[in-house]
Structure formats: structure tokens, C-alpha cells
Short mmCIF file of C-alpha atoms in Angstrom, two decimals:
data_model
loop_
_atom_site.label_atom_id
_atom_site.label_comp_id
_atom_site.label_asym_id
_atom_site.label_seq_id
_atom_site.Cartn_x
_atom_site.Cartn_y
_atom_site.Cartn_z
CA UNK A 290 -49.55 54.61 10.53
CA UNK A 291 -47.96 51.62 9.33
CA UNK A 292 -47.42 50.48 6.43
CA UNK A 293 -50.73 49.73 6.12
CA UNK A 294 -52.90 51.73 7.11
CA UNK A 295 -51.30 53.91 3.78
CA UNK A 296 -54.51 54.46 1.44
CA UNK A 297 -54.19 54.90 -2.60
CA UNK A 298 -56.89 57.00 -3.62
CA UNK A 299 -58.51 55.66 -6.64
CA UNK A 300 -60.32 58.94 -8.81
CA UNK A 301 -62.92 59.15 -10.77
CA UNK A 302 -62.74 60.97 -13.59
CA UNK A 303 -64.93 60.14 -16.58
CA UNK A 304 -68.76 61.98 -16.35
CA UNK A 305 -69.95 64.87 -18.14
CA UNK A 306 -71.31 67.45 -16.38
CA UNK A 307 -74.38 68.38 -18.37
CA UNK A 308 -75.50 70.22 -15.84
CA UNK A 309 -72.91 73.45 -15.58
CA UNK A 310 -73.33 73.32 -19.96
CA UNK A 311 -71.79 75.32 -21.65
CA UNK A 312 -68.36 75.21 -19.26
CA UNK A 313 -69.22 71.79 -18.95
CA UNK A 314 -69.09 69.29 -22.41
CA UNK A 315 -68.72 66.14 -23.37
CA UNK A 316 -65.18 66.17 -24.28
CA UNK A 317 -63.94 68.53 -21.50
CA UNK A 318 -65.91 68.04 -18.21
CA UNK A 319 -66.29 70.54 -15.71
CA UNK A 320 -64.02 68.79 -13.37
CA UNK A 321 -61.16 70.01 -15.89
CA UNK A 322 -61.66 73.63 -15.62
CA UNK A 323 -60.88 75.62 -12.98
CA UNK A 324 -64.21 76.80 -12.09
CA UNK A 325 -62.77 77.76 -8.26
CA UNK A 326 -59.17 79.20 -8.05
CA UNK A 327 -56.05 78.81 -10.54
CA UNK A 328 -56.60 75.30 -10.22
CA UNK A 329 -59.00 72.85 -12.17
CA UNK A 330 -61.14 69.90 -9.04
CA UNK A 331 -59.42 67.22 -10.81
CA UNK A 332 -56.52 68.94 -9.84
CA UNK A 333 -57.13 70.52 -5.68
CA UNK A 334 -59.61 66.69 -5.77
CA UNK A 335 -55.98 64.58 -6.98
CA UNK A 336 -53.93 67.10 -4.06
CA UNK A 337 -56.46 66.37 -1.29
CA UNK A 338 -55.37 63.57 -1.65
CA UNK A 339 -52.33 63.27 -0.88
CA UNK A 340 -49.91 63.73 1.85
CA UNK A 341 -47.46 60.98 4.02
CA UNK A 342 -51.23 58.91 4.09
CA UNK A 343 -51.53 58.32 1.09
CA UNK A 344 -50.08 55.92 -1.64
CA UNK A 345 -49.84 57.08 -5.86
CA UNK A 346 -53.36 58.06 -6.93
CA UNK A 347 -54.86 55.26 -9.41
CA UNK A 348 -57.31 57.11 -12.06
CA UNK A 349 -60.28 55.82 -13.68
CA UNK A 350 -61.04 58.48 -16.73
CA UNK A 351 -62.57 57.16 -20.30
CA UNK A 352 -60.07 57.47 -23.80
CA UNK A 353 -60.83 61.38 -24.68
CA UNK A 354 -60.10 62.28 -21.03
CA UNK A 355 -56.33 59.99 -20.71
CA UNK A 356 -53.59 63.03 -22.06
CA UNK A 357 -56.16 65.28 -19.84
CA UNK A 358 -55.53 63.93 -17.01
CA UNK A 359 -51.92 63.03 -17.29
CA UNK A 360 -51.06 66.35 -17.76
CA UNK A 361 -53.52 67.94 -15.29
CA UNK A 362 -52.04 65.79 -12.99
CA UNK A 363 -48.03 66.92 -13.65
CA UNK A 364 -49.30 70.26 -13.64
CA UNK A 365 -49.69 69.70 -9.62
CA UNK A 366 -46.91 67.37 -8.82
CA UNK A 367 -48.32 64.12 -8.62
CA UNK A 368 -48.08 61.20 -10.14
CA UNK A 369 -50.28 58.45 -10.45
CA UNK A 370 -49.97 55.29 -9.91
CA UNK A 371 -52.21 54.21 -12.25
CA UNK A 372 -55.11 55.39 -15.13
CA UNK A 373 -57.94 52.95 -15.81
CA UNK A 374 -59.32 53.67 -19.42
CA UNK A 375 -63.54 52.64 -19.49
CA UNK A 376 -64.26 51.43 -23.27
CA UNK A 377 -67.51 53.34 -21.99
CA UNK A 378 -69.70 54.32 -19.53
CA UNK A 379 -70.85 52.24 -17.04
CA UNK A 380 -71.57 54.48 -13.63
CA UNK A 381 -69.55 53.99 -11.09
CA UNK A 382 -70.41 50.59 -10.15
CA UNK A 383 -68.03 48.64 -12.64
CA UNK A 384 -65.49 51.52 -12.20
CA UNK A 385 -65.21 50.63 -8.02
CA UNK A 386 -65.10 46.88 -8.78
CA UNK A 387 -62.20 47.57 -11.97
CA UNK A 388 -60.12 49.61 -9.17
CA UNK A 389 -60.26 47.08 -6.43
CA UNK A 390 -59.57 43.69 -8.81
CA UNK A 391 -56.45 46.07 -9.82
CA UNK A 392 -54.86 47.19 -6.72
CA UNK A 393 -56.01 43.96 -5.45
CA UNK A 394 -53.36 42.13 -7.38
CA UNK A 395 -50.70 43.40 -5.37
CA UNK A 396 -52.50 43.96 -1.93
CA UNK A 397 -55.92 42.64 -1.47
CA UNK A 398 -55.83 44.43 1.64
CA UNK A 399 -54.22 47.70 0.59
CA UNK A 400 -57.44 50.68 1.89
CA UNK A 401 -59.23 52.81 -1.75
CA UNK A 402 -60.52 55.53 -1.45
CA UNK A 403 -63.17 55.93 -4.15
CA UNK A 404 -64.09 59.70 -4.71
CA UNK A 405 -65.56 61.50 -7.17
CA UNK A 406 -62.22 63.79 -8.74
CA UNK A 407 -65.32 66.84 -8.87
CA UNK A 408 -66.47 68.28 -5.64
CA UNK A 409 -65.65 71.22 -3.44
CA UNK A 410 -64.06 70.73 -0.29
CA UNK A 411 -62.26 73.55 0.78
CA UNK A 412 -60.70 72.22 4.75
CA UNK A 413 -58.64 70.15 2.93
CA UNK A 414 -57.59 69.17 6.42
CA UNK A 415 -60.32 68.14 8.63
CA UNK A 416 -61.47 66.14 5.35
CA UNK A 417 -58.41 63.63 5.35
CA UNK A 418 -58.81 63.73 9.40
CA UNK A 419 -61.92 62.76 8.40
CA UNK A 420 -60.48 59.40 6.41
CA UNK A 421 -58.18 59.38 9.14
CA UNK A 422 -61.70 58.42 11.71
CA UNK A 423 -62.88 55.67 9.27
CA UNK A 424 -58.95 53.53 8.65
CA UNK A 425 -60.12 51.36 11.72
CA UNK A 426 -63.53 50.08 10.20
CA UNK A 427 -62.44 49.58 6.60
CA UNK A 428 -59.22 47.34 8.13
CA UNK A 429 -62.22 45.79 10.01
CA UNK A 430 -64.11 44.69 7.88
CA UNK A 431 -66.34 47.70 6.83
CA UNK A 432 -67.62 50.22 4.38
CA UNK A 433 -67.14 53.21 5.51
CA UNK A 434 -68.81 56.18 3.54
CA UNK A 435 -68.88 59.71 5.13
CA UNK A 436 -72.00 62.35 5.30
CA UNK A 437 -71.75 65.69 4.29
CA UNK A 438 -73.92 68.09 7.66
CA UNK A 439 -75.84 69.92 5.32
CA UNK A 440 -77.05 73.27 5.62
CA UNK A 441 -80.19 73.77 3.36
CA UNK A 442 -83.60 70.97 2.75
CA UNK A 443 -81.21 70.74 -0.61
CA UNK A 444 -83.76 68.77 -3.44
CA UNK A 445 -80.42 67.59 -5.37
CA UNK A 446 -78.50 65.30 -3.37
CA UNK A 447 -79.23 61.70 -1.97
CA UNK A 448 -79.00 61.43 2.27
CA UNK A 449 -77.83 58.76 4.33
CA UNK A 450 -80.17 58.14 7.53
CA UNK A 451 -78.83 57.30 10.63
CA UNK A 452 -78.91 54.87 13.38
CA UNK A 453 -77.27 56.99 16.37
CA UNK A 454 -77.20 60.83 17.30
CA UNK A 455 -74.52 61.84 15.39
CA UNK A 456 -73.63 64.86 17.81
CA UNK A 457 -71.63 67.11 17.65
CA UNK A 458 -71.11 65.73 13.53
CA UNK A 459 -67.11 64.78 15.02
CA UNK A 460 -65.87 62.65 12.97
CA UNK A 461 -66.47 58.41 14.42
CA UNK A 462 -67.57 56.14 12.50
CA UNK A 463 -71.47 55.61 13.07
CA UNK A 464 -74.26 53.30 12.55
CA UNK A 465 -75.97 53.96 9.07
CA UNK A 466 -79.52 53.14 8.94
CA UNK A 467 -80.42 53.68 5.19
CA UNK A 468 -79.74 55.55 1.52
CA UNK A 469 -82.89 57.72 1.35
CA UNK A 470 -83.15 58.81 -2.40
CA UNK A 471 -83.16 62.08 -3.61
CA UNK A 472 -86.53 64.14 -1.60
CA UNK A 473 -89.13 66.18 -2.54
CA UNK A 474 -88.13 69.77 -0.85
CA UNK A 475 -91.40 69.21 2.20
CA UNK A 476 -88.90 65.67 2.78
CA UNK A 477 -85.34 67.63 3.12
CA UNK A 478 -87.66 69.97 4.55
CA UNK A 479 -88.45 67.66 7.38
CA UNK A 480 -84.77 65.78 6.82
CA UNK A 481 -82.88 68.71 7.76
CA UNK A 482 -84.95 69.30 11.63
CA UNK A 483 -85.16 65.27 12.01
CA UNK A 484 -80.84 66.67 12.18
CA UNK A 485 -80.29 62.41 11.69
CA UNK A 486 -79.70 63.04 7.94
CA UNK A 487 -76.77 63.40 6.16
CA UNK A 488 -76.17 64.06 2.29
CA UNK A 489 -74.73 60.80 0.29
CA UNK A 490 -71.29 62.35 -0.45
CA UNK A 491 -70.52 59.43 -2.39
CA UNK A 492 -66.93 58.70 -1.15
CA UNK A 493 -66.58 55.67 0.11
CA UNK A 494 -63.53 54.22 2.14
CA UNK A 495 -62.86 49.98 2.84
CA UNK A 496 -59.95 46.91 1.58
CA UNK A 497 -59.39 46.31 -1.98
CA UNK A 498 -60.48 42.51 -0.53
CA UNK A 499 -63.79 43.80 1.08
CA UNK A 500 -65.40 46.08 -1.76
CA UNK A 501 -64.53 42.36 -3.91
CA UNK A 502 -66.36 40.34 -1.31
CA UNK A 503 -69.72 43.01 -1.37
CA UNK A 504 -69.29 42.18 -5.23
CA UNK A 505 -69.63 38.67 -4.31
CA UNK A 506 -72.03 38.87 -2.20
CA UNK A 507 -74.77 40.84 -4.21
CA UNK A 508 -74.23 42.01 -6.94
CA UNK A 509 -71.80 38.94 -8.29
CA UNK A 510 -73.75 39.48 -12.13
CA UNK A 511 -70.61 41.94 -11.96
CA UNK A 512 -67.62 40.32 -11.30
CA UNK A 513 -66.76 37.83 -14.96
CA UNK A 514 -67.53 41.54 -17.06
CA UNK A 515 -65.39 43.62 -15.02
CA UNK A 516 -63.18 40.66 -13.94
CA UNK A 517 -62.08 40.03 -18.01
CA UNK A 518 -61.73 43.01 -18.63
CA UNK A 519 -59.32 43.94 -15.47
CA UNK A 520 -57.53 40.77 -17.06
CA UNK A 521 -56.73 41.32 -20.70
CA UNK A 522 -56.78 45.14 -20.68
CA UNK A 523 -53.58 46.07 -22.67
CA UNK A 524 -51.32 48.06 -21.33
CA UNK A 525 -50.87 51.15 -23.25
CA UNK A 526 -48.63 54.28 -22.63
CA UNK A 527 -48.47 54.11 -19.23
CA UNK A 528 -52.15 53.65 -19.13
CA UNK A 529 -53.97 50.10 -18.91
CA UNK A 530 -57.25 50.39 -21.34
CA UNK A 531 -60.05 48.09 -19.96
CA UNK A 532 -60.98 44.96 -23.00
CA UNK A 533 -63.94 46.84 -24.17
CA UNK A 534 -65.26 43.18 -25.28
CA UNK A 535 -65.72 42.51 -21.94
CA UNK A 536 -66.76 45.33 -19.86
CA UNK A 537 -69.60 45.85 -22.98
CA UNK A 538 -70.68 43.12 -20.62
CA UNK A 539 -70.80 44.68 -17.70
CA UNK A 540 -74.73 46.23 -16.36
CA UNK A 541 -74.30 49.55 -16.58
CA UNK A 542 -75.24 50.67 -12.67
CA UNK A 543 -73.82 52.82 -9.81
CA UNK A 544 -72.20 51.78 -5.86
CA UNK A 545 -75.02 52.17 -3.76
CA UNK A 546 -78.19 50.69 -5.13
CA UNK A 547 -75.10 47.47 -6.22
CA UNK A 548 -74.35 47.57 -3.54
CA UNK A 549 -73.80 49.88 -0.77
CA UNK A 550 -77.55 50.30 -0.02
CA UNK A 551 -78.08 45.59 -0.08
CA UNK A 552 -74.39 45.77 2.30
CA UNK A 553 -75.23 45.33 6.02
CA UNK A 554 -71.54 45.90 7.68
CA UNK A 555 -71.63 49.95 7.00
CA UNK A 556 -69.92 52.35 8.40
CA UNK A 557 -71.57 55.94 8.15
CA UNK A 558 -68.19 59.17 8.67
CA UNK A 559 -69.71 62.94 9.17
CA UNK A 560 -67.84 65.44 8.00
CA UNK A 561 -69.34 68.36 9.69
CA UNK A 562 -67.06 71.14 8.08
CA UNK A 563 -68.51 72.68 3.87
CA UNK A 564 -68.59 70.63 0.95
CA UNK A 565 -70.05 71.02 -2.75
CA UNK A 566 -70.74 68.59 -5.64
CA UNK A 567 -70.62 71.72 -7.96
CA UNK A 568 -73.48 70.07 -9.43
CA UNK A 569 -75.17 73.41 -11.16
CA UNK A 570 -74.09 77.32 -11.87
CA UNK A 571 -76.53 77.79 -7.59
CA UNK A 572 -72.93 75.49 -6.63
CA UNK A 573 -70.56 76.97 -7.92
CA UNK A 574 -72.41 80.29 -6.94
CA UNK A 575 -72.59 79.63 -3.20
CA UNK A 576 -69.18 78.56 -3.84
CA UNK A 577 -67.77 82.10 -5.14
CA UNK A 578 -68.03 83.53 -2.80
CA UNK A 579 -71.10 86.60 -3.44
CA UNK A 580 -70.89 90.03 -1.25
CA UNK A 581 -74.01 91.11 0.66
CA UNK A 582 -77.10 91.65 -2.24
CA UNK A 583 -75.18 88.51 -3.06
CA UNK A 584 -73.85 89.15 -6.60
CA UNK A 585 -70.49 86.99 -7.66
CA UNK A 586 -68.63 87.26 -10.79
CA UNK A 587 -65.57 85.98 -12.18
CA UNK A 588 -63.11 86.78 -15.11
CA UNK A 589 -64.66 89.95 -17.62
CA UNK A 590 -67.34 90.79 -16.25
CA UNK A 591 -69.29 93.67 -14.09
CA UNK A 592 -72.73 93.57 -12.19
CA UNK A 593 -74.61 96.97 -11.71
CA UNK A 594 -77.50 96.95 -9.63
CA UNK A 595 -77.77 93.76 -8.88
CA UNK A 596 -79.30 92.07 -7.35
CA UNK A 597 -78.93 87.51 -6.43
CA UNK A 598 -76.77 87.46 -9.77
CA UNK A 599 -73.43 84.53 -11.19
CA UNK A 600 -71.84 86.48 -13.93
CA UNK A 601 -69.33 84.86 -15.18
CA UNK A 602 -66.86 84.99 -18.67
CA UNK A 603 -64.95 82.76 -19.00
CA UNK A 604 -62.79 84.33 -22.32
CA UNK A 605 -61.27 88.02 -20.87
CA UNK A 606 -62.02 88.74 -24.73
CA UNK A 607 -65.74 88.34 -23.71
CA UNK A 608 -67.04 90.98 -21.44
CA UNK A 609 -70.32 90.28 -20.36
CA UNK A 610 -73.01 93.01 -18.03
CA UNK A 611 -75.20 92.61 -16.51
CA UNK A 612 -77.68 96.23 -15.27
CA UNK A 613 -80.70 96.08 -12.83
CA UNK A 614 -80.48 91.60 -12.89
CA UNK A 615 -82.09 89.40 -10.17
CA UNK A 616 -82.21 86.20 -9.91
CA UNK A 617 -80.31 85.40 -12.47
CA UNK A 618 -77.07 83.50 -14.00
CA UNK A 619 -74.85 84.34 -17.22
CA UNK A 620 -72.35 82.22 -18.72
CA UNK A 621 -70.60 83.09 -21.05
CA UNK A 622 -67.98 81.34 -23.28
CA UNK A 623 -67.06 81.93 -27.58
CA UNK A 624 -69.33 80.42 -28.83
CA UNK A 625 -71.97 79.74 -26.09
CA UNK A 626 -74.15 81.79 -22.99
CA UNK A 627 -76.73 80.67 -20.72
CA UNK A 628 -78.75 83.23 -19.03
CA UNK A 629 -81.38 81.06 -17.17
CA UNK A 630 -83.29 81.90 -13.24
CA UNK A 631 -81.39 81.47 -10.09
CA UNK A 632 -83.90 78.54 -9.18
CA UNK A 633 -83.88 76.81 -12.93
CA UNK A 634 -80.08 75.71 -12.28
CA UNK A 635 -80.49 72.51 -11.73
CA UNK A 636 -82.45 72.09 -15.58
CA UNK A 637 -80.24 73.05 -17.62
CA UNK A 638 -79.40 69.49 -18.97
CA UNK A 639 -82.81 70.21 -21.17
CA UNK A 640 -80.76 73.19 -22.95
CA UNK A 641 -78.07 70.53 -23.64
CA UNK A 642 -81.27 67.77 -24.76
CA UNK A 643 -82.36 70.96 -27.00
CA UNK A 644 -79.56 71.73 -29.08
CA UNK A 645 -78.81 68.08 -29.06
CA UNK A 646 -82.15 67.50 -31.15
CA UNK A 647 -80.73 70.29 -33.33
CA UNK A 648 -77.65 68.95 -34.07
CA UNK A 649 -75.37 71.59 -32.71
CA UNK A 650 -72.06 71.41 -32.46
CA UNK A 651 -71.50 72.98 -29.08
CA UNK A 652 -74.01 71.06 -27.02
CA UNK A 653 -71.32 68.49 -26.37
CA UNK A 654 -67.54 70.03 -27.80
CA UNK A 655 -65.48 72.81 -26.75
CA UNK A 656 -64.31 75.34 -28.69
CA UNK A 657 -60.69 73.97 -27.22
CA UNK A 658 -59.86 70.95 -28.55
CA UNK A 659 -57.26 69.88 -26.44
CA UNK A 660 -55.14 66.58 -27.96
CA UNK A 661 -52.09 64.97 -26.19
CA UNK A 662 -49.79 67.30 -26.91
CA UNK A 663 -51.86 70.47 -26.55
CA UNK A 664 -54.86 71.57 -28.18
CA UNK A 665 -55.92 73.44 -30.81
CA UNK A 666 -59.11 76.26 -31.28
CA UNK A 667 -61.12 77.24 -34.82
CA UNK A 668 -60.89 81.34 -35.06
CA UNK A 669 -62.92 81.69 -37.89
CA UNK A 670 -64.31 79.62 -40.06
CA UNK A 671 -66.18 79.85 -44.00
CA UNK A 672 -66.90 77.58 -46.34
CA UNK A 673 -63.45 76.06 -48.07
CA UNK A 674 -60.73 78.45 -45.54
CA UNK A 675 -60.30 78.11 -41.44
CA UNK A 676 -58.27 80.08 -39.41
CA UNK A 677 -57.04 77.84 -36.35
CA UNK A 678 -54.54 78.13 -32.76
CA UNK A 679 -52.75 75.24 -32.47
CA UNK A 680 -50.94 75.59 -28.92
CA UNK A 681 -48.50 73.06 -28.73
CA UNK A 682 -46.04 71.66 -25.72
CA UNK A 683 -43.07 71.89 -24.55
CA UNK A 684 -40.84 68.66 -26.11
CA UNK A 685 -44.72 67.93 -28.05
CA UNK A 686 -45.48 66.35 -31.63
CA UNK A 687 -48.11 65.42 -33.44
CA UNK A 688 -49.14 62.40 -35.70
CA UNK A 689 -47.11 62.33 -38.76
CA UNK A 690 -49.83 63.15 -41.40
CA UNK A 691 -51.16 64.00 -45.05
CA UNK A 692 -54.89 64.87 -46.28
CA UNK A 693 -56.09 64.45 -49.07
CA UNK A 694 -58.80 67.68 -49.66
CA UNK A 695 -57.31 69.99 -47.51
CA UNK A 696 -53.13 72.36 -48.28
CA UNK A 697 -51.86 74.28 -44.44
CA UNK A 698 -50.10 77.64 -43.59
CA UNK A 699 -48.66 77.63 -40.91
CA UNK A 700 -47.34 80.84 -39.47
CA UNK A 701 -45.01 80.86 -35.88
CA UNK A 702 -46.12 83.44 -33.43
CA UNK A 703 -45.15 82.09 -30.38
CA UNK A 704 -41.68 80.12 -30.09
CA UNK A 705 -40.02 77.95 -32.36
CA UNK A 706 -41.05 74.74 -34.82
CA UNK A 707 -39.76 71.89 -35.76
CA UNK A 708 -41.60 70.82 -39.36
CA UNK A 709 -41.13 67.97 -42.02
CA UNK A 710 -42.57 68.21 -45.34
CA UNK A 711 -41.73 64.80 -47.13
CA UNK A 712 -38.09 64.75 -46.97
CA UNK A 713 -37.33 67.98 -45.14
CA UNK A 714 -36.93 68.49 -41.92
CA UNK A 715 -36.35 72.27 -40.74
CA UNK A 716 -37.04 74.53 -37.86
CA UNK A 717 -39.58 77.39 -38.01
CA UNK A 718 -38.60 80.93 -35.88
CA UNK A 719 -41.67 83.16 -35.15
CA UNK A 720 -42.88 85.31 -37.36
CA UNK A 721 -41.85 82.65 -40.47
CA UNK A 722 -43.76 80.40 -42.12
CA UNK A 723 -43.99 76.86 -43.73
CA UNK A 724 -46.77 75.79 -46.90
CA UNK A 725 -47.56 72.56 -46.64
CA UNK A 726 -48.92 71.63 -49.91
CA UNK A 727 -52.22 69.13 -50.89
CA UNK A 728 -50.61 65.16 -49.87
CA UNK A 729 -47.78 66.35 -48.31
CA UNK A 730 -46.81 64.20 -45.88
CA UNK A 731 -46.07 66.51 -43.05
CA UNK A 732 -45.76 66.50 -39.37
CA UNK A 733 -45.23 69.66 -35.88
CA UNK A 734 -42.55 69.60 -33.45
CA UNK A 735 -42.12 71.91 -29.94
CA UNK A 736 -39.00 71.06 -29.48
CA UNK A 737 -37.36 74.14 -27.16
CA UNK A 738 -38.23 74.23 -23.44
CA UNK A 739 -41.12 77.44 -24.27
CA UNK A 740 -44.90 76.65 -26.20
CA UNK A 741 -44.74 76.89 -29.37
CA UNK A 742 -47.51 78.83 -30.83
CA UNK A 743 -48.69 78.97 -34.32
CA UNK A 744 -51.47 80.02 -37.43
CA UNK A 745 -52.30 78.15 -39.31
CA UNK A 746 -54.79 78.79 -41.99
CA UNK A 747 -56.28 75.67 -43.87
CA UNK A 748 -57.58 75.93 -47.55
CA UNK A 749 -59.69 73.10 -49.52
CA UNK A 750 -63.27 71.11 -51.03
CA UNK A 751 -63.08 69.81 -46.98
CA UNK A 752 -61.73 70.24 -43.70
CA UNK A 753 -62.61 67.89 -41.35
CA UNK A 754 -60.92 66.64 -38.03
CA UNK A 755 -61.50 63.08 -39.83
CA UNK A 756 -59.42 64.07 -42.98
CA UNK A 757 -56.20 62.46 -41.98
CA UNK A 758 -54.48 59.49 -42.42
CA UNK A 759 -51.71 59.12 -39.78
CA UNK A 760 -47.89 57.36 -41.01
CA UNK A 761 -46.77 58.04 -37.27
CA UNK A 762 -47.59 58.54 -33.57
CA UNK A 763 -46.39 58.74 -30.45
CA UNK A 764 -49.07 58.57 -29.00
CA UNK A 765 -50.28 55.99 -30.35
CA UNK A 766 -53.94 56.85 -31.33
CA UNK A 767 -55.85 54.55 -33.47
#
């Protein structure tokens, strides 16, 4: 493999995955959760697209997730080449164009592999082989897409119609006839038996200059705003923040609709191994390896005399028990529980819509609030008090801040905290506590090599997260 064949993965990681509520929410979507196994889908995607054939990945995400992205990549020992921050969700077309324009600044011949970061592909070796099979076509100016061999009449995916027979589904570029929208059940069954339709995986391989030329030909209206967003982007702690004003002018449109459905230089590489976009709890149930009665459990879950059922507890302190249930999905979080018929798994979005309508916090916010320095969770909330558990990563520091409406009491339960209160700086170790009076300027840091955990008791007339005046912040939050 020559230097020119090295592929830069472009991981799209901005989505919010509402069909996997309550585990996946706007503040902490499914790609960052360990849905299957120990690592997150995002980490598994990054690892799958690493090795001798790949350069360091580029990630597109939004501002809320930027520190989760860097933390999770560091967790699997991968250093990104660039993290581009989208000021607002604009679907996949502007994101892909931004990645290509950014890459083209240094090398317009570079190969880019665009992939969602929330898919599950158990056989990573076979997937890398399929990608390698597409490289000659991509270098030859083709837009290469990847089609999955369908295993059932799925109505949740779009399809790719091939103009030739895929035969044994060996990985090689084939000609594409057209893109097909998500079908109804009857049409899906017809396409499955026809044999020349593949699931559209939403994964693409091309050179930077080929995809930029495709946008020039088929979606020229996106070039101006996206190019300005990249050119006027501001570097910020190793991230590139795309310019919000220019980005606002970009249309909200998918790459399929903007470019792929109109292009005539498309090739498809079939992929015959297992693949799932984990687009609903039914897919998670299938990928969790159900037993011979169709039962899959996760965490503190017990199934007694159940059939075709998924039971998941996402909290070790929360037991979920199914007794004599059939065709059921039950997912328990500390602050929300979903109970659904397996056949209605694709409709979980409706639950999120209903919760948003009643202004329920659980619709979008995760019980753990992830921050660049670690995370916190509320344990108890009263009218004039709140108890939190705060986890601070080794070497991390919270901003120097004060509050108008609350005082705080900190008790260290693991590790050692370096605490600043006005002029005084001191070390507070396990079982020691410190009081932060109302209005005092304060900060906590973890100077150690292990995580530091403390219990925070807040008392006051208003306990909202927006009662913070920041004086300095190593993470440059506005």
C-alpha cells in the first residue's frame, strides 16, 4: 500500500439517537454509550478504522460532545487529526463537505472514508477488507458507497439497487442503479427476494477533490456557506469551531439527497458480514445474542419464563425482573424506564416527543452530566438543597467560579482535592470536608493520578446550573 492509499476516517458523531431513549438522549447520545461490550460504539468505530491502512481520524461533532469525543478517543489510545465542531446540526451533507474542504487544504488527493460512529460491525477485519476493495475505484474518481447484504425484509433502512448481480457478495466495486427510500413491508420482502438490493449503510469512500467536485456539480448552493464556515473557523484547544454565521446559511440536507442520488460516478462495494446501525431497541436485542427463547438481558436484569424479550438495567443499584412476559422491551435508567412492545421499537421517538411536550427533563438530559473535567450526578434534590456526586479526572480542574444564590459543602470520598476558596488554597483528602460560603470565589482540582470523587451539598434559594460566574476556565467555555 503506497502512502497515497492511506485513508483518513471521517467519523460523524453529532446525532442524538432518540430511538434508543432512555439510554440515548440529546445530552449523551447512543454512540458514546457502551451498548454492547465494554467500550462505546464511537470507540469501537474509531478502533475499527485504525491500523496501517488508516491515518488519524477526523471527527465532526457538536460543542456539547467535544470533550466526550477527546476523552473516549484517549480511552482507546487514538489521537485525532482534527475535531471539527458544527455550530448546529445540519444533517450529513454540510458535515461531509466541511471535512473534505478541511482535508483539501493540505491534500486534495487524500482518501476519505466517511462513517457514522454508532454502527456495530462485529467482523472488523472483513470490513477493512471491503474498504480496501473500494480504494482503486475511489482513486479513479468514483464515489464509493457500501451496501450490506440484507438478512430480512427491513423497513427501517434505505436500499441500494445494483445494476448487476452481486453473486457471492465478494467485496468488489459494482455498478449502482439507484437509491431506494425506506420501503413498506411488502416492498421490502420483494426486494429481499430479488437479490440485487443492498441496505444503504451510509458509509462512503472518495478523495477529497472528487466529493468537492460532486458538490460543485449537484449542490453548489452549499459550497459558499460551508467553505466560509471552514475558512473562518476558529481553533480552540485542539478543536476547529466552524464559523456559526456562515454555517447558518448551509441547508439542512443529507449527503444522499444532496449529492449521491444525483451523481453518475457511483460504485457500490457489497459487504456480506454482519452489520447493524443499532437504530432501535429491537436491533440492540438482536445484536445482544438472545437465548433460544429469544431473551436477552443486560446488567442487573433477571428474566423468569419470558419469551422474545429484552431486559436491561443501566444502573447496578436497580434490579429489573421480567416474569412471564412476551415480545417486550424494558430498559431501566435511574430516572426513567421504558416498557415497549418489541414490534413498536421504531416508535420510541414518540415517547421523547411526549416527554418534551410536558417539559420533562428526562426527554433530553442524561442523569449524569458530562463535563470536560469529568461528570456529576444529582443524588437528591429538595426545595432549597441538592446533593451531588462529583467525579473529577486525574489532573483536571473545574473553573474558578462563584455563585449568587447558594453555598456549598464538599466532602471528599475518594482521592485528594486541591481546593481554592478566595485567597486560601489547601489539599483536602478522603473523609475531610470544606465549606464554600455564598459568593466566595472557589475552584476544585484533582492534582493526583487517580480519580477524585466528592459529595457536594448545596443549600440556597436557587440551585440551577446557570448560577455560575466564571472567572477563568482551562476549557475555554464561554
